[in-house]
Amino acid sequence: MFDKILIANRGEIALRVIRACREMGIQSVAVHSTADADAMHVRMADEAICIGPPSSTESYLNVASIIAACEVTGAQAIHPGYGFLSENANFVQIVEDHDLTFIGPTAEHIRVMGDKITAKDTMKALGVPCVPGSAGGVPDLESALKIGEEFGYPVIIKATAGGGGKGMKVATSAEDMKSAFQTARAEGKSNFGNDEVYIEKYLTTPRHIEIQVFGDGKGNAVHLGERDCSLQRRHQKVFEEAPGPSITPEERANIGKICADAVANINYIGAGTIEFLYENGEFYFIEMNTRLQVEHPVTEAIFGVDLVREQIRVAAGLPMSFTQDDLQINGHAIEVRINAERLPNFSPCPGRISQYHAPGGLGVRMDSALYDGYSIPPFYDSLIGKLIVQGRDRPEALARLNRALGELIVDGVDTTIPLFHDLLAEEAIHTGDYNIHWLEKWLDARFGSI
């Protein structure tokens, strides 16, 4: 087992990893920019080292500084959290070249799954159901129009290297195709340095279902059920739950086994999430995230496992501490993402926290790096906390979420807390009758086009 782990991240996810290390008796090293000198993860770690100025490119994305921090502190492994360098195959290779351990999948697996076309081809070969679409990259508009005619409109054009909703455009007709195709390519080029795109059939009323998988890198893998992440704004998740309210036990067992078998066949190591669109009882693969997800706590809640602890164990060469038969669902869990954003435009709202009070009580978990007097810097993502609740069933979890939101106090900046109060007043939230387009339509109806 490792003696010391460096966490190449910040905020609540850095705290999450520090807590796992502490429970395992492992020393933790926090890295930080000058803007994060007073951050909670810096205070909580056993050691902290500054790696650069506020800009993430000069600090949290500065590979040389992170490797140097390992050498200075004697850290033997790096946990990347999510975001930043967590899915950067070149970084993983550099870590390994310096005789350090990357707590996550191999560079090759990250590289394969980071390219949407290669990932789709790989999954299709492993028996994972995929959305009908182009066989590979689409080189020009003429080819795009032929694909639109073949599969029928609407279709969605996606940047091969895309993510976070960038480089994705829907064409509802041949007339739409020209601008959608050009825009998707341009966004892919500007955001990811790659203008290659592919095309898929656009499903009109799907849910977003993702399967949590975990492998030991030696041909053994399990699935930990699904999460429903259908409540999204501009392809960004805001409300996640497990198990999915629309998924039957038979569907869960079937798609779960398919996913677990797929990652076992490629000797995948660590946590991963295979994401699907789900419509009319069918699953369609869209991408695989080769890292810990923001919403991993809802899975932890219903299965009673520590996914970060498990990541560390298998990275150290130990076997998984559970088998598929050990994994039994207990109740229902929901997570809402609390962002420092001003409604209704969801514009970032950095500033000083004048008062912070986390909710508590049975079945309530608050993952946050906030404290009274903390100043949220303007340089990073606006996520400032995740409120996770668990109940014996979905109605109890929703009631507990409502109660916990009423206890949560974040003063000094605008947040998305009011959004969740309003959503919990909607019948569709309680019945679970929504899809990936529901939230944006609700926001348009409530606030107009924003």
Tab-separated table of C-alpha atoms in Angstrom:
chain	number	residue	atom	x	y	z
A	1	MET	CA	0.000	0.000	0.000
A	2	PHE	CA	1.094	3.589	-0.614
A	3	ASP	CA	2.507	5.680	2.218
A	4	LYS	CA	1.716	9.027	0.623
A	5	ILE	CA	-0.663	10.171	-2.142
A	6	LEU	CA	-0.724	13.520	-3.922
A	7	ILE	CA	-4.162	14.824	-4.945
A	8	ALA	CA	-3.906	16.697	-8.246
A	9	ASN	CA	-7.136	18.623	-7.782
A	10	ARG	CA	-8.954	21.129	-5.594
A	11	GLY	CA	-12.276	21.799	-3.873
A	12	GLU	CA	-14.682	19.169	-2.635
A	13	ILE	CA	-13.193	16.299	-4.655
A	14	ALA	CA	-9.746	16.934	-3.171
A	15	LEU	CA	-11.315	16.797	0.299
A	16	ARG	CA	-13.108	13.584	-0.669
A	17	VAL	CA	-9.794	11.904	-1.521
A	18	ILE	CA	-8.060	13.275	1.580
A	19	ARG	CA	-10.765	11.715	3.771
A	20	ALA	CA	-10.323	8.319	2.141
A	21	CYS	CA	-6.558	8.531	2.609
A	22	ARG	CA	-6.933	9.425	6.259
A	23	GLU	CA	-9.209	6.436	6.916
A	24	MET	CA	-6.659	4.186	5.216
A	25	GLY	CA	-3.720	5.581	7.204
A	26	ILE	CA	-2.159	7.161	4.115
A	27	GLN	CA	-0.502	10.596	4.183
A	28	SER	CA	-2.021	13.114	1.771
A	29	VAL	CA	-0.420	15.948	-0.185
A	30	ALA	CA	-2.544	18.852	-1.443
A	31	VAL	CA	-1.397	20.986	-4.346
A	32	HIS	CA	-2.807	24.455	-4.831
A	33	SER	CA	-2.591	27.629	-6.837
A	34	THR	CA	-1.895	30.954	-5.166
A	35	ALA	CA	-5.638	31.667	-5.397
A	36	ASP	CA	-6.354	28.556	-3.313
A	37	ALA	CA	-3.847	29.182	-0.527
A	38	ASP	CA	-6.709	29.380	2.018
A	39	ALA	CA	-8.765	26.547	0.528
A	40	MET	CA	-10.110	23.808	2.785
A	41	HIS	CA	-8.269	20.999	0.998
A	42	VAL	CA	-5.010	22.818	1.740
A	43	ARG	CA	-5.939	23.005	5.424
A	44	MET	CA	-7.034	19.384	5.671
A	45	ALA	CA	-4.140	17.633	3.919
A	46	ASP	CA	-1.071	16.416	5.792
A	47	GLU	CA	1.122	18.497	3.483
A	48	ALA	CA	0.453	21.242	0.956
A	49	ILE	CA	2.550	22.695	-1.807
A	50	CYS	CA	1.906	25.638	-4.128
A	51	ILE	CA	2.266	24.746	-7.795
A	52	GLY	CA	1.556	28.031	-9.563
A	53	PRO	CA	-0.543	31.164	-10.089
A	54	PRO	CA	-4.361	31.223	-10.272
A	55	SER	CA	-4.698	30.179	-13.923
A	56	SER	CA	-5.392	26.448	-14.076
A	57	THR	CA	-3.062	26.076	-17.061
A	58	GLU	CA	-0.225	27.313	-14.855
A	59	SER	CA	-1.209	25.332	-11.763
A	60	TYR	CA	-3.668	22.412	-11.756
A	61	LEU	CA	-2.852	21.599	-15.387
A	62	ASN	CA	0.877	22.193	-14.957
A	63	VAL	CA	2.234	18.672	-15.290
A	64	ALA	CA	5.835	19.587	-14.530
A	65	SER	CA	4.860	21.305	-11.277
A	66	ILE	CA	2.719	18.357	-10.176
A	67	ILE	CA	5.499	15.846	-10.848
A	68	ALA	CA	7.959	18.114	-9.032
A	69	ALA	CA	5.560	18.262	-6.056
A	70	CYS	CA	5.658	14.454	-5.896
A	71	GLU	CA	9.432	14.457	-5.929
A	72	VAL	CA	9.674	17.127	-3.226
A	73	THR	CA	7.146	15.471	-0.897
A	74	GLY	CA	7.951	11.836	-1.615
A	75	ALA	CA	4.425	11.020	-2.784
A	76	GLN	CA	4.292	7.638	-4.524
A	77	ALA	CA	0.949	7.996	-6.298
A	78	ILE	CA	-1.327	10.659	-7.765
A	79	HIS	CA	-5.104	10.744	-7.496
A	80	PRO	CA	-6.494	13.065	-10.191
A	81	GLY	CA	-10.073	13.467	-8.899
A	82	TYR	CA	-12.270	14.523	-11.818
A	83	GLY	CA	-11.710	17.266	-14.376
A	84	PHE	CA	-8.291	18.862	-14.901
A	85	LEU	CA	-5.841	16.015	-15.745
A	86	SER	CA	-8.062	13.065	-14.808
A	87	GLU	CA	-8.570	11.938	-18.418
A	88	ASN	CA	-5.300	13.119	-19.924
A	89	ALA	CA	-3.498	10.080	-21.340
A	90	ASN	CA	-0.232	11.989	-21.835
A	91	PHE	CA	-0.226	12.945	-18.157
A	92	VAL	CA	-0.727	9.315	-17.141
A	93	GLN	CA	2.212	8.287	-19.291
A	94	ILE	CA	4.432	10.959	-17.747
A	95	VAL	CA	3.392	9.842	-14.251
A	96	GLU	CA	4.364	6.261	-15.057
A	97	ASP	CA	7.633	7.373	-16.689
A	98	HIS	CA	8.584	8.954	-13.360
A	99	ASP	CA	7.976	5.678	-11.503
A	100	LEU	CA	4.817	7.029	-9.901
A	101	THR	CA	1.389	5.372	-9.818
A	102	PHE	CA	-1.619	6.996	-11.429
A	103	ILE	CA	-4.742	6.102	-9.453
A	104	GLY	CA	-7.008	5.388	-12.391
A	105	PRO	CA	-7.035	3.539	-15.700
A	106	THR	CA	-4.128	3.113	-18.075
A	107	ALA	CA	-3.093	5.745	-20.585
A	108	GLU	CA	-4.238	3.458	-23.392
A	109	HIS	CA	-7.744	3.046	-21.979
A	110	ILE	CA	-8.065	6.790	-21.475
A	111	ARG	CA	-6.851	7.390	-25.017
A	112	VAL	CA	-9.265	4.871	-26.554
A	113	MET	CA	-12.300	6.099	-24.645
A	114	GLY	CA	-11.365	9.760	-25.074
A	115	ASP	CA	-11.920	9.523	-28.813
A	116	LYS	CA	-15.668	9.155	-29.294
A	117	ILE	CA	-15.423	7.216	-32.569
A	118	THR	CA	-12.797	4.786	-31.294
A	119	ALA	CA	-14.757	4.356	-28.059
A	120	LYS	CA	-17.941	3.544	-29.962
A	121	ASP	CA	-16.175	1.053	-32.220
A	122	THR	CA	-14.522	-0.575	-29.192
A	123	MET	CA	-17.772	-0.870	-27.270
A	124	LYS	CA	-19.647	-2.202	-30.257
A	125	ALA	CA	-17.001	-4.917	-30.648
A	126	LEU	CA	-17.445	-5.766	-26.948
A	127	GLY	CA	-21.197	-6.236	-27.330
A	128	VAL	CA	-22.339	-2.917	-25.898
A	129	PRO	CA	-25.426	-1.487	-27.727
A	130	CYS	CA	-24.723	1.762	-29.588
A	131	VAL	CA	-26.727	4.567	-31.188
A	132	PRO	CA	-27.126	4.081	-34.956
A	133	GLY	CA	-24.870	6.453	-36.847
A	134	SER	CA	-21.838	6.992	-39.029
A	135	ALA	CA	-19.202	4.272	-39.101
A	136	GLY	CA	-16.501	6.800	-38.283
A	137	GLY	CA	-15.597	10.421	-38.817
A	138	VAL	CA	-17.612	12.340	-41.389
A	139	PRO	CA	-15.197	14.221	-43.696
A	140	ASP	CA	-17.477	16.689	-45.461
A	141	LEU	CA	-20.975	18.118	-45.796
A	142	GLU	CA	-21.865	15.880	-48.751
A	143	SER	CA	-21.163	12.779	-46.645
A	144	ALA	CA	-23.118	14.284	-43.745
A	145	LEU	CA	-26.172	14.835	-45.952
A	146	LYS	CA	-26.049	11.226	-47.134
A	147	ILE	CA	-25.971	9.993	-43.524
A	148	GLY	CA	-28.900	12.238	-42.633
A	149	GLU	CA	-30.878	10.777	-45.494
A	150	GLU	CA	-29.908	7.213	-44.528
A	151	PHE	CA	-30.908	7.407	-40.854
A	152	GLY	CA	-33.607	10.059	-41.118
A	153	TYR	CA	-33.760	13.362	-39.293
A	154	PRO	CA	-33.215	14.547	-36.640
A	155	VAL	CA	-29.534	13.645	-36.268
A	156	ILE	CA	-26.846	14.996	-33.945
A	157	ILE	CA	-23.380	16.005	-35.076
A	158	LYS	CA	-20.714	15.477	-32.398
A	159	ALA	CA	-17.074	16.477	-32.187
A	160	THR	CA	-14.926	13.365	-31.895
A	161	ALA	CA	-12.936	14.864	-29.026
A	162	GLY	CA	-15.914	16.723	-27.552
A	163	GLY	CA	-17.317	16.829	-24.058
A	164	GLY	CA	-19.426	18.969	-21.729
A	165	GLY	CA	-21.916	19.720	-24.488
A	166	LYS	CA	-19.349	21.474	-26.708
A	167	GLY	CA	-19.152	20.488	-30.343
A	168	MET	CA	-22.673	19.018	-30.393
A	169	LYS	CA	-25.337	20.285	-32.786
A	170	VAL	CA	-28.712	18.895	-33.820
A	171	ALA	CA	-29.908	18.980	-37.443
A	172	THR	CA	-33.641	18.525	-37.896
A	173	SER	CA	-33.533	18.624	-41.687
A	174	ALA	CA	-31.152	18.678	-44.638
A	175	GLU	CA	-31.455	22.475	-44.594
A	176	ASP	CA	-30.174	22.532	-41.009
A	177	MET	CA	-27.280	20.235	-41.755
A	178	LYS	CA	-24.918	22.768	-43.308
A	179	SER	CA	-24.820	25.189	-40.381
A	180	ALA	CA	-24.961	22.421	-37.733
A	181	PHE	CA	-22.118	20.496	-39.387
A	182	GLN	CA	-19.915	23.567	-39.735
A	183	THR	CA	-20.616	24.791	-36.207
A	184	ALA	CA	-19.864	21.405	-34.618
A	185	ARG	CA	-16.561	21.226	-36.507
A	186	ALA	CA	-15.638	24.772	-35.532
A	187	GLU	CA	-16.418	24.158	-31.859
A	188	GLY	CA	-14.428	20.938	-31.914
A	189	LYS	CA	-11.455	22.763	-33.379
A	190	SER	CA	-11.587	25.722	-30.991
A	191	ASN	CA	-12.266	23.729	-27.808
A	192	PHE	CA	-10.357	20.499	-28.403
A	193	GLY	CA	-7.973	21.182	-31.267
A	194	ASN	CA	-9.738	18.559	-33.412
A	195	ASP	CA	-12.454	19.330	-35.971
A	196	GLU	CA	-13.377	15.725	-36.753
A	197	VAL	CA	-17.057	14.961	-36.190
A	198	TYR	CA	-19.350	11.971	-36.372
A	199	ILE	CA	-23.119	11.708	-36.708
A	200	GLU	CA	-25.729	9.741	-34.778
A	201	LYS	CA	-29.465	9.345	-34.880
A	202	TYR	CA	-30.972	11.905	-32.497
A	203	LEU	CA	-33.295	10.320	-29.976
A	204	THR	CA	-36.214	12.613	-29.166
A	205	THR	CA	-37.255	11.591	-25.626
A	206	PRO	CA	-34.395	9.628	-24.053
A	207	ARG	CA	-33.251	9.456	-20.462
A	208	HIS	CA	-29.575	9.665	-19.536
A	209	ILE	CA	-28.582	6.438	-17.796
A	210	GLU	CA	-25.037	5.636	-16.770
A	211	ILE	CA	-23.619	2.383	-15.457
A	212	GLN	CA	-20.926	2.483	-12.792
A	213	VAL	CA	-18.259	-0.126	-13.448
A	214	PHE	CA	-15.117	-1.073	-11.558
A	215	GLY	CA	-12.226	-3.294	-12.618
A	216	ASP	CA	-9.054	-4.590	-11.019
A	217	GLY	CA	-6.925	-4.493	-14.180
A	218	LYS	CA	-6.582	-8.288	-14.104
A	219	GLY	CA	-9.708	-9.294	-15.984
A	220	ASN	CA	-12.163	-8.962	-13.093
A	221	ALA	CA	-14.901	-6.339	-13.065
A	222	VAL	CA	-18.255	-5.551	-11.497
A	223	HIS	CA	-21.060	-3.093	-12.068
A	224	LEU	CA	-22.681	-1.014	-9.353
A	225	GLY	CA	-26.025	-0.430	-10.995
A	226	GLU	CA	-27.093	2.715	-12.758
A	227	ARG	CA	-27.572	6.398	-12.112
A	228	ASP	CA	-30.249	8.483	-13.811
A	229	CYS	CA	-28.819	11.868	-14.787
A	230	SER	CA	-31.621	13.026	-17.080
A	231	LEU	CA	-32.136	16.440	-15.470
A	232	GLN	CA	-29.602	18.473	-17.420
A	233	ARG	CA	-29.062	21.985	-18.676
A	234	ARG	CA	-26.963	22.357	-21.824
A	235	HIS	CA	-25.711	18.791	-21.375
A	236	GLN	CA	-24.554	19.592	-17.825
A	237	LYS	CA	-26.046	17.390	-15.094
A	238	VAL	CA	-27.740	19.099	-12.155
A	239	PHE	CA	-29.698	16.290	-10.429
A	240	GLU	CA	-28.624	12.631	-10.252
A	241	GLU	CA	-30.156	9.617	-8.578
A	242	ALA	CA	-29.717	5.900	-8.077
A	243	PRO	CA	-31.287	3.594	-8.863
A	244	GLY	CA	-32.970	5.023	-11.964
A	245	PRO	CA	-36.746	5.360	-11.508
A	246	SER	CA	-37.414	3.989	-15.003
A	247	ILE	CA	-35.105	0.943	-14.908
A	248	THR	CA	-36.384	-2.522	-14.020
A	249	PRO	CA	-34.284	-5.033	-12.053
A	250	GLU	CA	-34.089	-7.218	-15.162
A	251	GLU	CA	-32.838	-4.330	-17.317
A	252	ARG	CA	-30.312	-3.392	-14.636
A	253	ALA	CA	-28.924	-6.915	-14.416
A	254	ASN	CA	-28.724	-7.266	-18.190
A	255	ILE	CA	-27.055	-3.976	-19.104
A	256	GLY	CA	-24.894	-4.148	-15.983
A	257	LYS	CA	-23.495	-7.536	-16.962
A	258	ILE	CA	-22.847	-6.340	-20.513
A	259	CYS	CA	-20.866	-3.369	-19.175
A	260	ALA	CA	-18.955	-5.348	-16.548
A	261	ASP	CA	-18.026	-7.999	-19.104
A	262	ALA	CA	-16.877	-5.320	-21.551
A	263	VAL	CA	-14.453	-3.662	-19.127
A	264	ALA	CA	-13.261	-7.036	-17.827
A	265	ASN	CA	-12.379	-8.053	-21.380
A	266	ILE	CA	-10.046	-5.075	-21.772
A	267	ASN	CA	-8.511	-5.452	-18.277
A	268	TYR	CA	-9.799	-2.056	-17.207
A	269	ILE	CA	-8.560	-0.840	-13.829
A	270	GLY	CA	-10.391	1.415	-11.393
A	271	ALA	CA	-13.654	3.316	-11.627
A	272	GLY	CA	-15.387	4.046	-14.907
A	273	THR	CA	-18.811	5.066	-16.105
A	274	ILE	CA	-20.463	3.856	-19.283
A	275	GLU	CA	-23.096	6.357	-20.368
A	276	PHE	CA	-26.221	5.590	-22.361
A	277	LEU	CA	-29.274	7.184	-23.800
A	278	TYR	CA	-32.279	5.075	-22.827
A	279	GLU	CA	-35.511	5.146	-24.807
A	280	ASN	CA	-38.372	2.661	-25.176
A	281	GLY	CA	-36.562	0.006	-23.166
A	282	GLU	CA	-33.370	0.196	-25.244
A	283	PHE	CA	-29.893	1.352	-24.209
A	284	TYR	CA	-27.620	3.225	-26.634
A	285	PHE	CA	-23.966	3.822	-25.714
A	286	ILE	CA	-22.775	7.425	-25.996
A	287	GLU	CA	-19.429	7.564	-24.148
A	288	MET	CA	-17.298	6.191	-21.343
A	289	ASN	CA	-15.812	8.382	-18.632
A	290	THR	CA	-12.537	6.877	-17.451
A	291	ARG	CA	-12.543	8.512	-14.022
A	292	LEU	CA	-14.528	9.028	-10.870
A	293	GLN	CA	-17.774	10.880	-11.573
A	294	VAL	CA	-19.031	13.960	-9.756
A	295	GLU	CA	-22.147	11.962	-8.858
A	296	HIS	CA	-20.354	8.903	-7.460
A	297	PRO	CA	-21.762	9.497	-3.910
A	298	VAL	CA	-25.256	8.313	-4.861
A	299	THR	CA	-23.797	4.961	-5.873
A	300	GLU	CA	-21.786	4.818	-2.660
A	301	ALA	CA	-24.936	5.544	-0.673
A	302	ILE	CA	-27.048	2.698	-2.028
A	303	PHE	CA	-24.254	0.106	-2.119
A	304	GLY	CA	-22.400	1.079	1.052
A	305	VAL	CA	-18.980	1.150	-0.617
A	306	ASP	CA	-16.179	3.715	-0.761
A	307	LEU	CA	-15.219	4.041	-4.423
A	308	VAL	CA	-12.179	6.217	-3.730
A	309	ARG	CA	-10.845	3.700	-1.220
A	310	GLU	CA	-11.375	1.004	-3.832
A	311	GLN	CA	-9.541	3.055	-6.458
A	312	ILE	CA	-6.549	3.319	-4.152
A	313	ARG	CA	-6.630	-0.394	-3.317
A	314	VAL	CA	-6.566	-1.670	-6.886
A	315	ALA	CA	-3.962	0.923	-7.919
A	316	ALA	CA	-1.749	-0.553	-5.195
A	317	GLY	CA	-2.235	-4.034	-6.674
A	318	LEU	CA	-4.767	-5.309	-4.141
A	319	PRO	CA	-7.909	-7.192	-5.180
A	320	MET	CA	-11.335	-5.587	-5.112
A	321	SER	CA	-12.905	-5.858	-1.667
A	322	PHE	CA	-16.283	-6.978	-3.053
A	323	THR	CA	-17.729	-9.274	-5.699
A	324	GLN	CA	-20.806	-8.807	-7.843
A	325	ASP	CA	-22.843	-10.945	-5.446
A	326	ASP	CA	-21.862	-8.662	-2.555
A	327	LEU	CA	-23.379	-5.620	-4.245
A	328	GLN	CA	-27.012	-5.260	-3.207
A	329	ILE	CA	-29.016	-2.045	-3.559
A	330	ASN	CA	-30.195	-0.472	-0.314
A	331	GLY	CA	-32.802	2.259	-0.758
A	332	HIS	CA	-32.645	5.300	-3.013
A	333	ALA	CA	-30.191	8.217	-3.193
A	334	ILE	CA	-30.284	11.641	-4.866
A	335	GLU	CA	-27.566	14.244	-5.439
A	336	VAL	CA	-28.048	17.882	-6.394
A	337	ARG	CA	-25.151	20.063	-7.509
A	338	ILE	CA	-24.890	23.357	-5.670
A	339	ASN	CA	-23.195	25.934	-7.896
A	340	ALA	CA	-22.215	29.524	-7.193
A	341	GLU	CA	-24.316	30.829	-10.060
A	342	ARG	CA	-26.867	33.595	-10.528
A	343	LEU	CA	-30.265	32.501	-11.796
A	344	PRO	CA	-31.871	32.497	-14.290
A	345	ASN	CA	-28.802	32.852	-16.528
A	346	PHE	CA	-26.596	30.497	-14.479
A	347	SER	CA	-23.770	33.026	-14.689
A	348	PRO	CA	-20.830	32.368	-12.314
A	349	CYS	CA	-21.047	34.212	-8.998
A	350	PRO	CA	-17.718	34.105	-7.172
A	351	GLY	CA	-17.382	35.990	-3.907
A	352	ARG	CA	-16.995	35.765	-0.150
A	353	ILE	CA	-19.105	33.339	1.886
A	354	SER	CA	-20.511	35.306	4.816
A	355	GLN	CA	-22.276	32.303	6.338
A	356	TYR	CA	-22.282	28.582	5.612
A	357	HIS	CA	-24.276	25.899	7.368
A	358	ALA	CA	-24.365	22.317	6.106
A	359	PRO	CA	-27.532	20.251	6.589
A	360	GLY	CA	-27.390	17.104	8.685
A	361	GLY	CA	-29.483	14.312	10.110
A	362	LEU	CA	-30.243	10.789	9.005
A	363	GLY	CA	-29.357	9.992	5.404
A	364	VAL	CA	-27.793	13.382	4.593
A	365	ARG	CA	-24.269	13.969	3.242
A	366	MET	CA	-22.829	17.315	2.176
A	367	ASP	CA	-19.622	17.253	0.149
A	368	SER	CA	-18.270	20.795	0.077
A	369	ALA	CA	-15.101	22.778	0.681
A	370	LEU	CA	-16.945	25.889	1.892
A	371	TYR	CA	-16.498	27.580	5.270
A	372	ASP	CA	-17.495	30.919	6.803
A	373	GLY	CA	-15.374	33.669	5.319
A	374	TYR	CA	-14.094	31.621	2.380
A	375	SER	CA	-13.749	33.552	-0.875
A	376	ILE	CA	-14.767	31.574	-3.950
A	377	PRO	CA	-12.155	32.381	-6.622
A	378	PRO	CA	-13.328	33.348	-10.122
A	379	PHE	CA	-10.845	31.108	-11.914
A	380	TYR	CA	-12.439	27.655	-11.656
A	381	ASP	CA	-15.651	25.685	-12.010
A	382	SER	CA	-18.659	27.107	-10.154
A	383	LEU	CA	-19.474	23.844	-8.324
A	384	ILE	CA	-19.230	24.571	-4.587
A	385	GLY	CA	-21.006	21.591	-3.082
A	386	LYS	CA	-22.976	18.405	-3.560
A	387	LEU	CA	-25.945	17.589	-1.370
A	388	ILE	CA	-26.606	13.844	-1.228
A	389	VAL	CA	-29.556	12.232	0.520
A	390	GLN	CA	-30.632	8.622	0.974
A	391	GLY	CA	-33.992	7.161	1.900
A	392	ARG	CA	-35.616	3.759	2.064
A	393	ASP	CA	-37.322	4.553	-1.225
A	394	ARG	CA	-37.573	7.409	-3.734
A	395	PRO	CA	-40.421	9.314	-2.006
A	396	GLU	CA	-38.495	9.290	1.272
A	397	ALA	CA	-35.323	10.442	-0.497
A	398	LEU	CA	-37.217	13.335	-2.114
A	399	ALA	CA	-38.739	14.326	1.232
A	400	ARG	CA	-35.297	14.191	2.842
A	401	LEU	CA	-33.847	16.303	0.026
A	402	ASN	CA	-36.549	18.916	0.582
A	403	ARG	CA	-35.793	19.000	4.304
A	404	ALA	CA	-32.020	19.177	3.784
A	405	LEU	CA	-32.290	21.993	1.250
A	406	GLY	CA	-34.262	23.937	3.837
A	407	GLU	CA	-31.377	23.588	6.294
A	408	LEU	CA	-28.615	24.476	3.835
A	409	ILE	CA	-27.359	28.056	4.230
A	410	VAL	CA	-24.906	29.633	1.781
A	411	ASP	CA	-24.894	33.416	2.195
A	412	GLY	CA	-22.769	35.981	0.404
A	413	VAL	CA	-23.106	34.653	-3.150
A	414	ASP	CA	-25.961	33.573	-5.371
A	415	THR	CA	-26.395	29.823	-5.720
A	416	THR	CA	-28.579	27.284	-7.487
A	417	ILE	CA	-30.303	26.275	-4.230
A	418	PRO	CA	-33.572	28.061	-5.215
A	419	LEU	CA	-33.678	26.010	-8.430
A	420	PHE	CA	-34.012	22.784	-6.453
A	421	HIS	CA	-36.698	24.205	-4.166
A	422	ASP	CA	-38.700	25.049	-7.293
A	423	LEU	CA	-38.055	21.687	-8.941
A	424	LEU	CA	-39.297	19.804	-5.883
A	425	ALA	CA	-42.650	21.539	-6.309
A	426	GLU	CA	-43.078	19.961	-9.763
A	427	GLU	CA	-45.172	16.811	-10.124
A	428	ALA	CA	-42.876	15.425	-12.851
A	429	ILE	CA	-39.981	15.329	-10.387
A	430	HIS	CA	-42.008	13.235	-7.966
A	431	THR	CA	-43.356	10.881	-10.620
A	432	GLY	CA	-39.987	10.620	-12.386
A	433	ASP	CA	-41.719	11.385	-15.680
A	434	TYR	CA	-39.022	13.368	-17.498
A	435	ASN	CA	-36.241	13.006	-20.059
A	436	ILE	CA	-33.035	14.842	-20.951
A	437	HIS	CA	-34.961	17.718	-22.552
A	438	TRP	CA	-37.406	18.283	-19.690
A	439	LEU	CA	-35.335	20.705	-17.599
A	440	GLU	CA	-34.435	23.033	-20.450
A	441	LYS	CA	-38.081	23.200	-21.529
A	442	TRP	CA	-39.091	23.916	-17.934
A	443	LEU	CA	-36.497	26.676	-17.660
A	444	ASP	CA	-37.615	28.204	-20.974
A	445	ALA	CA	-41.233	28.176	-19.831
A	446	ARG	CA	-40.316	29.723	-16.481
A	447	PHE	CA	-37.692	32.289	-17.487
A	448	GLY	CA	-37.889	32.535	-21.266
A	449	SER	CA	-34.949	31.899	-23.562
A	450	ILE	CA	-31.747	32.229	-21.521
